[in-house]
Amino acid sequence: MNTTVQDPGQALLTITQRPPAVFVEGQGSWLVDESGRRYLDLVQGWAVNSLGHSPALVAQALAAQAQRLVNPGPAFYNRPMLDLAARLVEASCFSRVFLASSGAEANEGAVKLARRWGQKMRGGAHEIVGFDGGFHGRTLAMMAASGKPGWGTLYPPMPTGFAKARFNDLRSVEAALTPASVAVMIELVQGEAGINIADPGFVRELRALTHERGLLLIVDEVQTGIGRCGAAFAHELYDIKPDVMTLGKGLGGGVPLAALLCTERLNCFEPGDQGGTYCGNPLMAAVGLAVVNEVCREDFLAQVRARAQQLSTGLQALVQAHGLVGERGVGLLRALELPSARAEAVVAAARGLQPHGLLLNAPRPTLLRLMPALNIGEDEVALALQLLDRALHAALHDATESSPAHPQPRLLPC
Ligand SMILES: *Cc1c(COP(=O)(O)O)cnc(C)c1O
């Protein structure tokens, strides 16, 4: 072994190139590695830690529930499962909930539900129309449902029954529809593709079109839901009522929890059609209930919008100062577009800043994505903007600081 930094992940199956830091602690917007170095975290597990790292609320819900009942099994009711489902129904326009452990699992459930409904009500219609650039998870079927370039050829053969349309283009949705179509599945803000925001007019027309053709509208709010966009759910900002919604990421505040929500008429699974060992387990459901109770309060959401405004204004100033392409986003799901393919260099420079680093994500070579904790403080947003200013300087303008300590780090995309 040489004297340079060793890869600590020798025993792990290689799935991505990680920076060498090993994280041991987190509090709010801050992460600490084994050497004691601190990082201001604007990644937050890919928009998962809605209340930041190790929030007391999550720790208390976990500890209290772990001492009472961890898992009686999905074939029995438990109190947190019932309470979380009721709370989600109360907070949304839906009336039925299926609890799962990951966004991909919730989305698979949505596709199964749409196909089951198609068998019963629409003469076997089963095709799902998704969008170019869409991201719905990493199971084989959700890779097929996603519109991520290259994913169609990675693990052939792929499941069939997934058509694609262009985002914000109603004509292309109409062109993708066939008599076998049963649903359209959309992220209202495409997260993985780089914060592509659906046009309000397009979304309203899409809702009207799906109504008119007897199709279901499935909104994947795994990334946009639970306060991330400054409302409990992003579809509220578009003033539409979807037929199906999926949640994940922020719902568990860091623990594996996801949900599929639908209207009463879609309550059409027969017993045994759908399930899973961990579905509705009380340990995760208790956390989800605590998170929803905290985040879906109007005063909390108002704070999210205030921090989003502060972040957006600061990013716009950086766009001016550094000659960047622009800033965009909804709520605390924001992106900064660079004039050149230097996003990874900015991420590395930010991580290496002194006295503490800044953690950012680069979903595309020219794009930085920011998804801080929803309860990030005003002073922390100000500090993040200062650190980002320095990182942009180092990576875009200053040749001596522009080579990162660890070449081409590639954080795992969600
Ligand atoms: C992250 C994500 C998923 C997948 O969630 P997992 O929990 O990783 O399976 C699905 N849809 C969207 C929009 C996401 O951002």
CSV table of C-alpha atoms and ligand atoms in Angstrom, one decimal:
chain,number,residue,atom,x,y,z
A,1,MET,CA,0.0,0.0,0.0
A,2,ASN,CA,1.3,3.5,-0.8
A,3,THR,CA,1.3,6.5,1.5
A,4,THR,CA,-1.4,8.4,-0.3
A,5,VAL,CA,-5.0,8.2,0.9
A,6,GLN,CA,-6.2,4.6,0.9
A,7,ASP,CA,-9.7,3.8,-0.1
A,8,PRO,CA,-11.5,2.9,3.1
A,9,GLY,CA,-14.1,0.9,1.1
A,10,GLN,CA,-12.0,-2.2,0.4
A,11,ALA,CA,-14.8,-4.6,1.6
A,12,LEU,CA,-17.6,-2.9,-0.2
A,13,LEU,CA,-18.9,-3.9,-3.6
A,14,THR,CA,-17.8,-1.0,-5.8
A,15,ILE,CA,-20.8,1.0,-7.0
A,16,THR,CA,-19.5,4.5,-7.1
A,17,GLN,CA,-16.4,6.6,-6.4
A,18,ARG,CA,-16.7,8.2,-2.9
A,19,PRO,CA,-14.5,10.8,-1.4
A,20,PRO,CA,-12.2,9.2,1.3
A,21,ALA,CA,-13.8,11.0,4.3
A,22,VAL,CA,-15.6,8.6,6.7
A,23,PHE,CA,-18.5,10.3,8.4
A,24,VAL,CA,-19.1,9.6,12.1
A,25,GLU,CA,-21.5,12.3,13.3
A,26,GLY,CA,-24.2,14.7,12.2
A,27,GLN,CA,-26.1,17.5,13.8
A,28,GLY,CA,-28.6,19.6,11.9
A,29,SER,CA,-26.9,21.0,8.8
A,30,TRP,CA,-23.4,19.8,9.9
A,31,LEU,CA,-21.5,16.6,9.3
A,32,VAL,CA,-18.3,15.5,11.0
A,33,ASP,CA,-15.8,13.0,9.7
A,34,GLU,CA,-13.4,10.7,11.6
A,35,SER,CA,-10.6,13.3,11.6
A,36,GLY,CA,-13.0,15.8,13.3
A,37,ARG,CA,-13.4,18.0,10.1
A,38,ARG,CA,-16.8,19.6,9.8
A,39,TYR,CA,-18.8,20.1,6.7
A,40,LEU,CA,-21.9,22.3,6.1
A,41,ASP,CA,-24.2,19.8,4.3
A,42,LEU,CA,-26.4,21.0,1.4
A,43,VAL,CA,-26.9,17.4,0.2
A,44,GLN,CA,-28.5,15.9,3.2
A,45,GLY,CA,-28.6,12.3,1.9
A,46,TRP,CA,-30.1,13.5,-1.4
A,47,ALA,CA,-32.9,15.6,0.1
A,48,VAL,CA,-33.7,12.8,2.6
A,49,ASN,CA,-32.9,14.5,5.9
A,50,SER,CA,-35.8,16.9,5.9
A,51,LEU,CA,-35.0,18.0,9.5
A,52,GLY,CA,-31.2,17.7,9.2
A,53,HIS,CA,-28.9,15.2,10.7
A,54,SER,CA,-29.9,13.3,13.8
A,55,PRO,CA,-32.8,15.5,14.7
A,56,ALA,CA,-34.0,14.9,18.3
A,57,LEU,CA,-37.5,14.3,17.0
A,58,VAL,CA,-36.4,11.3,14.9
A,59,ALA,CA,-34.1,10.0,17.6
A,60,GLN,CA,-36.9,10.2,20.2
A,61,ALA,CA,-39.5,8.5,17.9
A,62,LEU,CA,-37.1,5.7,17.1
A,63,ALA,CA,-36.0,5.1,20.7
A,64,ALA,CA,-39.6,5.2,22.1
A,65,GLN,CA,-41.0,2.9,19.4
A,66,ALA,CA,-38.0,0.5,19.5
A,67,GLN,CA,-38.7,-0.1,23.2
A,68,ARG,CA,-42.4,-0.7,22.6
A,69,LEU,CA,-42.8,-2.7,19.4
A,70,VAL,CA,-40.4,-3.0,16.4
A,71,ASN,CA,-42.2,-5.3,14.0
A,72,PRO,CA,-45.3,-7.4,14.5
A,73,GLY,CA,-45.4,-8.1,10.7
A,74,PRO,CA,-47.3,-6.6,7.8
A,75,ALA,CA,-50.2,-8.9,8.2
A,76,PHE,CA,-51.3,-7.3,11.5
A,77,TYR,CA,-52.3,-3.7,12.2
A,78,ASN,CA,-50.0,-1.6,14.4
A,79,ARG,CA,-50.8,1.8,15.9
A,80,PRO,CA,-48.0,3.9,14.1
A,81,MET,CA,-49.0,2.4,10.8
A,82,LEU,CA,-52.6,3.4,11.2
A,83,ASP,CA,-51.7,6.8,12.6
A,84,LEU,CA,-49.3,7.7,9.8
A,85,ALA,CA,-51.8,6.6,7.1
A,86,ALA,CA,-54.5,8.7,8.7
A,87,ARG,CA,-52.2,11.7,9.1
A,88,LEU,CA,-51.1,11.5,5.4
A,89,VAL,CA,-54.8,11.3,4.3
A,90,GLU,CA,-55.6,14.3,6.5
A,91,ALA,CA,-52.6,16.3,5.0
A,92,SER,CA,-53.5,15.4,1.4
A,93,CYS,CA,-56.2,15.0,-1.2
A,94,PHE,CA,-55.9,11.2,-1.1
A,95,SER,CA,-57.9,8.7,1.0
A,96,ARG,CA,-55.8,5.4,0.9
A,97,VAL,CA,-52.1,4.8,1.8
A,98,PHE,CA,-49.7,1.9,1.3
A,99,LEU,CA,-46.5,2.2,3.3
A,100,ALA,CA,-43.2,1.0,1.9
A,101,SER,CA,-39.4,1.4,2.5
A,102,SER,CA,-38.0,3.1,-0.6
A,103,GLY,CA,-39.1,5.4,-3.4
A,104,ALA,CA,-38.6,2.8,-6.0
A,105,GLU,CA,-40.8,0.3,-4.0
A,106,ALA,CA,-43.6,3.0,-3.7
A,107,ASN,CA,-43.4,3.7,-7.4
A,108,GLU,CA,-43.5,0.0,-8.3
A,109,GLY,CA,-46.6,-0.1,-6.2
A,110,ALA,CA,-48.1,2.8,-8.1
A,111,VAL,CA,-47.4,1.0,-11.4
A,112,LYS,CA,-48.9,-2.3,-10.1
A,113,LEU,CA,-52.0,-0.4,-8.8
A,114,ALA,CA,-52.4,1.4,-12.2
A,115,ARG,CA,-52.1,-2.0,-14.0
A,116,ARG,CA,-54.6,-3.7,-11.6
A,117,TRP,CA,-57.1,-0.8,-12.2
A,118,GLY,CA,-56.5,-1.1,-15.9
A,119,GLN,CA,-57.3,-4.8,-15.8
A,120,LYS,CA,-60.5,-4.2,-13.9
A,121,MET,CA,-61.8,-0.9,-15.3
A,122,ARG,CA,-60.0,-0.3,-18.7
A,123,GLY,CA,-60.1,-3.6,-20.5
A,124,GLY,CA,-56.5,-4.5,-19.7
A,125,ALA,CA,-54.8,-1.1,-20.4
A,126,HIS,CA,-51.4,-1.2,-18.8
A,127,GLU,CA,-49.0,1.1,-20.4
A,128,ILE,CA,-47.4,3.9,-18.4
A,129,VAL,CA,-46.2,7.1,-20.1
A,130,GLY,CA,-43.2,8.7,-18.4
A,131,PHE,CA,-40.9,11.5,-19.4
A,132,ASP,CA,-37.4,11.9,-20.8
A,133,GLY,CA,-35.1,12.8,-17.9
A,134,GLY,CA,-37.5,11.3,-15.4
A,135,PHE,CA,-36.2,9.3,-12.4
A,136,HIS,CA,-38.3,6.8,-10.5
A,137,GLY,CA,-35.8,4.5,-8.8
A,138,ARG,CA,-33.4,1.7,-9.5
A,139,THR,CA,-35.5,-1.5,-9.6
A,140,LEU,CA,-35.6,-2.9,-13.2
A,141,ALA,CA,-39.1,-1.8,-13.8
A,142,MET,CA,-38.4,1.7,-12.4
A,143,MET,CA,-35.3,2.0,-14.5
A,144,ALA,CA,-37.6,1.2,-17.5
A,145,ALA,CA,-40.1,3.8,-16.2
A,146,SER,CA,-37.3,6.4,-15.9
A,147,GLY,CA,-36.1,8.5,-18.8
A,148,LYS,CA,-32.4,8.5,-17.8
A,149,PRO,CA,-30.1,8.3,-20.8
A,150,GLY,CA,-28.3,4.9,-21.0
A,151,TRP,CA,-30.6,3.1,-18.6
A,152,GLY,CA,-32.4,1.2,-21.3
A,153,THR,CA,-29.3,-0.7,-22.2
A,154,LEU,CA,-27.6,-1.3,-18.8
A,155,TYR,CA,-29.3,-4.5,-17.7
A,156,PRO,CA,-31.2,-6.0,-20.7
A,157,PRO,CA,-33.8,-7.2,-21.1
A,158,MET,CA,-35.9,-4.5,-19.6
A,159,PRO,CA,-39.5,-4.8,-18.4
A,160,THR,CA,-41.9,-3.5,-21.1
A,161,GLY,CA,-45.0,-1.3,-20.9
A,162,PHE,CA,-43.3,2.1,-20.4
A,163,ALA,CA,-43.6,4.8,-23.1
A,164,LYS,CA,-41.8,8.2,-23.0
A,165,ALA,CA,-42.9,11.7,-23.8
A,166,ARG,CA,-41.0,15.0,-23.7
A,167,PHE,CA,-41.2,17.0,-20.5
A,168,ASN,CA,-43.4,20.2,-20.8
A,169,ASP,CA,-44.7,19.0,-24.3
A,170,LEU,CA,-48.4,18.0,-24.3
A,171,ARG,CA,-48.3,17.1,-28.0
A,172,SER,CA,-45.6,14.5,-27.3
A,173,VAL,CA,-47.8,13.0,-24.5
A,174,GLU,CA,-50.7,12.7,-26.9
A,175,ALA,CA,-48.4,11.1,-29.4
A,176,ALA,CA,-47.2,8.5,-26.8
A,177,LEU,CA,-50.7,7.5,-25.8
A,178,THR,CA,-52.2,4.3,-27.2
A,179,PRO,CA,-55.4,2.3,-26.4
A,180,ALA,CA,-53.2,0.3,-24.0
A,181,SER,CA,-52.2,3.4,-22.0
A,182,VAL,CA,-53.4,3.5,-18.4
A,183,ALA,CA,-51.5,6.3,-16.7
A,184,VAL,CA,-49.0,9.1,-17.0
A,185,MET,CA,-46.3,9.3,-14.4
A,186,ILE,CA,-44.4,12.6,-13.7
A,187,GLU,CA,-42.1,14.4,-11.4
A,188,LEU,CA,-43.4,18.0,-11.2
A,189,VAL,CA,-39.8,19.0,-10.6
A,190,GLN,CA,-37.3,16.6,-12.2
A,191,GLY,CA,-34.7,16.2,-9.5
A,192,GLU,CA,-32.1,13.8,-10.9
A,193,ALA,CA,-32.3,15.4,-14.4
A,194,GLY,CA,-31.2,18.7,-12.9
A,195,ILE,CA,-34.2,20.6,-11.4
A,196,ASN,CA,-36.3,20.8,-14.5
A,197,ILE,CA,-39.6,22.5,-13.4
A,198,ALA,CA,-42.8,21.5,-15.1
A,199,ASP,CA,-44.7,24.5,-16.6
A,200,PRO,CA,-48.0,25.3,-14.7
A,201,GLY,CA,-49.9,25.4,-18.0
A,202,PHE,CA,-48.5,22.1,-19.1
A,203,VAL,CA,-49.4,20.4,-15.8
A,204,ARG,CA,-53.0,21.8,-15.9
A,205,GLU,CA,-53.4,20.6,-19.5
A,206,LEU,CA,-51.9,17.2,-18.6
A,207,ARG,CA,-54.5,16.9,-15.8
A,208,ALA,CA,-57.3,17.8,-18.2
A,209,LEU,CA,-56.0,15.4,-20.9
A,210,THR,CA,-55.7,12.5,-18.5
A,211,HIS,CA,-59.2,13.1,-17.1
A,212,GLU,CA,-60.6,13.3,-20.7
A,213,ARG,CA,-58.9,10.1,-21.8
A,214,GLY,CA,-59.7,8.1,-18.6
A,215,LEU,CA,-56.1,7.9,-17.6
A,216,LEU,CA,-54.5,8.0,-14.2
A,217,LEU,CA,-52.1,10.8,-13.3
A,218,ILE,CA,-49.3,9.6,-11.0
A,219,VAL,CA,-47.1,12.2,-9.4
A,220,ASP,CA,-43.8,11.0,-8.1
A,221,GLU,CA,-43.2,13.3,-5.2
A,222,VAL,CA,-40.4,11.2,-3.6
A,223,GLN,CA,-38.1,14.2,-3.9
A,224,THR,CA,-40.6,17.1,-4.1
A,225,GLY,CA,-43.0,16.1,-1.3
A,226,ILE,CA,-43.0,16.7,2.5
A,227,GLY,CA,-42.2,20.4,2.4
A,228,ARG,CA,-39.2,20.3,0.1
A,229,CYS,CA,-40.9,22.8,-2.4
A,230,GLY,CA,-42.3,25.0,0.3
A,231,ALA,CA,-45.7,23.3,0.3
A,232,ALA,CA,-46.6,20.0,1.9
A,233,PHE,CA,-46.7,18.5,-1.7
A,234,ALA,CA,-45.5,20.1,-4.9
A,235,HIS,CA,-48.8,19.4,-6.8
A,236,GLU,CA,-50.5,21.9,-4.4
A,237,LEU,CA,-48.5,24.6,-6.1
A,238,TYR,CA,-49.9,23.6,-9.4
A,239,ASP,CA,-53.4,23.5,-8.1
A,240,ILE,CA,-54.2,20.0,-9.4
A,241,LYS,CA,-55.4,16.8,-7.8
A,242,PRO,CA,-53.5,13.7,-9.0
A,243,ASP,CA,-55.0,10.2,-8.8
A,244,VAL,CA,-51.9,8.7,-7.2
A,245,MET,CA,-48.9,10.2,-5.4
A,246,THR,CA,-45.7,8.6,-4.1
A,247,LEU,CA,-43.5,9.8,-1.3
A,248,GLY,CA,-40.1,8.7,0.0
A,249,LYS,CA,-36.9,10.5,0.9
A,250,GLY,CA,-38.0,13.4,3.2
A,251,LEU,CA,-41.0,11.4,4.6
A,252,GLY,CA,-38.7,9.3,6.8
A,253,GLY,CA,-36.4,12.2,7.7
A,254,GLY,CA,-33.4,9.9,7.1
A,255,VAL,CA,-34.8,6.5,7.8
A,256,PRO,CA,-36.1,4.1,5.0
A,257,LEU,CA,-39.8,5.0,4.6
A,258,ALA,CA,-42.0,5.6,1.6
A,259,ALA,CA,-45.7,5.7,0.8
A,260,LEU,CA,-48.1,5.3,-2.1
A,261,LEU,CA,-51.3,7.4,-1.8
A,262,CYS,CA,-54.4,7.1,-4.0
A,263,THR,CA,-58.0,8.2,-4.2
A,264,GLU,CA,-60.8,6.0,-3.0
A,265,ARG,CA,-61.8,4.7,-6.4
A,266,LEU,CA,-58.3,3.2,-6.8
A,267,ASN,CA,-58.6,1.1,-3.7
A,268,CYS,CA,-58.6,-2.0,-6.0
A,269,PHE,CA,-55.9,-4.4,-4.9
A,270,GLU,CA,-57.3,-7.8,-3.9
A,271,PRO,CA,-55.8,-9.3,-0.7
A,272,GLY,CA,-52.4,-10.7,-1.5
A,273,ASP,CA,-51.8,-8.5,-4.6
A,274,GLN,CA,-49.3,-6.3,-2.9
A,275,GLY,CA,-47.2,-6.4,0.2
A,276,GLY,CA,-43.7,-6.6,1.6
A,277,THR,CA,-42.0,-7.7,4.8
A,278,TYR,CA,-41.3,-4.2,6.1
A,279,CYS,CA,-44.4,-2.5,4.8
A,280,GLY,CA,-46.0,-0.4,7.6
A,281,ASN,CA,-43.5,-1.5,10.3
A,282,PRO,CA,-44.1,0.6,13.4
A,283,LEU,CA,-40.5,1.6,13.9
A,284,MET,CA,-40.3,3.6,10.6
A,285,ALA,CA,-44.0,4.6,10.7
A,286,ALA,CA,-43.5,6.3,14.1
A,287,VAL,CA,-40.7,8.3,12.6
A,288,GLY,CA,-42.7,9.3,9.6
A,289,LEU,CA,-45.6,10.5,11.8
A,290,ALA,CA,-43.2,12.7,13.8
A,291,VAL,CA,-41.7,14.1,10.6
A,292,VAL,CA,-45.1,14.8,9.0
A,293,ASN,CA,-46.4,16.5,12.2
A,294,GLU,CA,-43.4,18.8,12.2
A,295,VAL,CA,-43.1,19.6,8.5
A,296,CYS,CA,-46.7,19.9,7.4
A,297,ARG,CA,-47.4,22.8,9.7
A,298,GLU,CA,-48.0,26.2,8.1
A,299,ASP,CA,-45.4,28.0,10.2
A,300,PHE,CA,-42.8,25.4,9.4
A,301,LEU,CA,-43.6,25.7,5.6
A,302,ALA,CA,-43.4,29.5,5.8
A,303,GLN,CA,-39.9,29.1,7.2
A,304,VAL,CA,-38.9,26.8,4.3
A,305,ARG,CA,-40.2,29.5,1.9
A,306,ALA,CA,-38.2,32.2,3.7
A,307,ARG,CA,-35.0,30.2,3.5
A,308,ALA,CA,-35.7,29.3,-0.1
A,309,GLN,CA,-36.1,33.0,-0.9
A,310,GLN,CA,-32.8,33.9,0.9
A,311,LEU,CA,-31.0,31.0,-0.9
A,312,SER,CA,-32.4,32.0,-4.3
A,313,THR,CA,-31.5,35.7,-3.8
A,314,GLY,CA,-27.9,34.7,-2.8
A,315,LEU,CA,-27.5,32.3,-5.7
A,316,GLN,CA,-28.6,35.0,-8.1
A,317,ALA,CA,-25.9,37.3,-6.7
A,318,LEU,CA,-23.4,34.5,-7.3
A,319,VAL,CA,-24.7,34.2,-10.9
A,320,GLN,CA,-23.9,37.9,-11.4
A,321,ALA,CA,-20.6,37.8,-9.6
A,322,HIS,CA,-19.2,34.7,-11.4
A,323,GLY,CA,-20.9,35.1,-14.8
A,324,LEU,CA,-22.9,31.9,-14.3
A,325,VAL,CA,-25.8,30.8,-16.5
A,326,GLY,CA,-28.5,31.0,-13.9
A,327,GLU,CA,-30.2,29.8,-10.7
A,328,ARG,CA,-33.6,27.9,-10.5
A,329,GLY,CA,-35.7,25.8,-8.3
A,330,VAL,CA,-38.8,25.4,-6.2
A,331,GLY,CA,-38.5,25.9,-2.4
A,332,LEU,CA,-35.3,24.3,-1.0
A,333,LEU,CA,-34.7,22.2,-4.2
A,334,ARG,CA,-32.4,24.5,-6.2
A,335,ALA,CA,-29.8,24.3,-8.9
A,336,LEU,CA,-27.0,26.6,-10.1
A,337,GLU,CA,-26.1,26.3,-13.8
A,338,LEU,CA,-22.4,26.8,-14.6
A,339,PRO,CA,-21.1,28.1,-18.0
A,340,SER,CA,-18.7,25.1,-18.3
A,341,ALA,CA,-18.5,21.5,-17.2
A,342,ARG,CA,-16.9,22.3,-13.9
A,343,ALA,CA,-19.6,21.2,-11.4
A,344,GLU,CA,-17.5,18.3,-10.1
A,345,ALA,CA,-14.5,20.6,-9.6
A,346,VAL,CA,-16.7,23.0,-7.6
A,347,VAL,CA,-18.0,20.1,-5.5
A,348,ALA,CA,-14.4,19.1,-4.7
A,349,ALA,CA,-13.2,22.6,-4.0
A,350,ALA,CA,-16.2,23.2,-1.7
A,351,ARG,CA,-15.5,20.0,0.2
A,352,GLY,CA,-11.8,21.0,0.6
A,353,LEU,CA,-12.4,24.5,1.9
A,354,GLN,CA,-10.9,25.6,5.3
A,355,PRO,CA,-11.7,25.7,8.1
A,356,HIS,CA,-14.7,23.6,7.2
A,357,GLY,CA,-16.0,22.1,4.0
A,358,LEU,CA,-19.3,22.6,2.1
A,359,LEU,CA,-21.1,19.5,0.7
A,360,LEU,CA,-22.8,19.9,-2.7
A,361,ASN,CA,-24.1,17.6,-5.4
A,362,ALA,CA,-23.5,17.8,-9.1
A,363,PRO,CA,-26.2,15.8,-10.9
A,364,ARG,CA,-24.8,17.0,-14.3
A,365,PRO,CA,-21.4,18.3,-15.5
A,366,THR,CA,-22.6,21.9,-15.6
A,367,LEU,CA,-25.0,21.8,-12.7
A,368,LEU,CA,-24.9,22.0,-8.9
A,369,ARG,CA,-27.9,20.9,-6.9
A,370,LEU,CA,-28.7,22.3,-3.4
A,371,MET,CA,-31.1,20.5,-1.1
A,372,PRO,CA,-30.4,21.6,2.4
A,373,ALA,CA,-32.3,20.5,5.5
A,374,LEU,CA,-35.7,22.2,5.6
A,375,ASN,CA,-34.9,23.7,9.0
A,376,ILE,CA,-31.6,25.2,8.0
A,377,GLY,CA,-30.9,28.5,9.8
A,378,GLU,CA,-30.7,31.9,8.3
A,379,ASP,CA,-27.0,32.2,9.3
A,380,GLU,CA,-26.3,28.7,7.9
A,381,VAL,CA,-27.7,29.7,4.5
A,382,ALA,CA,-25.6,32.9,4.6
A,383,LEU,CA,-22.5,30.8,5.5
A,384,ALA,CA,-23.2,28.3,2.7
A,385,LEU,CA,-23.4,31.2,0.2
A,386,GLN,CA,-20.0,32.5,1.4
A,387,LEU,CA,-18.4,29.1,1.1
A,388,LEU,CA,-20.0,28.5,-2.3
A,389,ASP,CA,-18.6,31.9,-3.5
A,390,ARG,CA,-15.1,30.7,-2.4
A,391,ALA,CA,-15.5,27.3,-4.1
A,392,LEU,CA,-16.7,28.9,-7.3
A,393,HIS,CA,-13.7,31.2,-7.2
A,394,ALA,CA,-11.3,28.4,-6.7
A,395,ALA,CA,-12.8,26.1,-9.3
A,396,LEU,CA,-13.7,28.6,-12.0
A,397,HIS,CA,-11.2,31.4,-11.8
A,398,ASP,CA,-8.1,30.4,-9.8
A,399,ALA,CA,-6.0,27.9,-11.6
A,400,THR,CA,-3.8,27.2,-8.6
A,401,GLU,CA,-6.7,26.1,-6.4
A,402,SER,CA,-8.7,24.5,-9.1
A,403,SER,CA,-7.3,21.0,-9.0
A,404,PRO,CA,-9.3,19.0,-6.4
A,405,ALA,CA,-7.4,16.9,-3.9
A,406,HIS,CA,-9.3,13.8,-5.1
A,407,PRO,CA,-9.8,13.8,-8.8
A,408,GLN,CA,-13.3,13.3,-10.2
A,409,PRO,CA,-15.1,12.4,-7.0
A,410,ARG,CA,-18.5,11.0,-7.9
A,411,LEU,CA,-21.0,11.0,-5.2
A,412,LEU,CA,-23.7,8.3,-5.5
A,413,PRO,CA,-26.8,9.7,-7.3
A,414,CYS,CA,-30.0,8.8,-5.5
B,1,LIG,C1,-34.8,9.2,-5.1
B,1,LIG,C2,-36.0,9.1,-6.0
B,1,LIG,C3,-36.6,7.9,-6.3
B,1,LIG,C4,-36.1,6.6,-5.7
B,1,LIG,O1,-36.1,6.5,-4.3
B,1,LIG,P1,-35.3,5.4,-3.6
B,1,LIG,O2,-35.7,5.5,-2.2
B,1,LIG,O3,-33.9,5.6,-3.9
B,1,LIG,O4,-35.8,4.1,-4.2
B,1,LIG,C5,-37.8,7.9,-7.0
B,1,LIG,N1,-38.3,9.0,-7.6
B,1,LIG,C6,-37.7,10.2,-7.4
B,1,LIG,C7,-38.3,11.4,-8.0
B,1,LIG,C8,-36.5,10.3,-6.6
B,1,LIG,O5,-35.9,11.5,-6.4
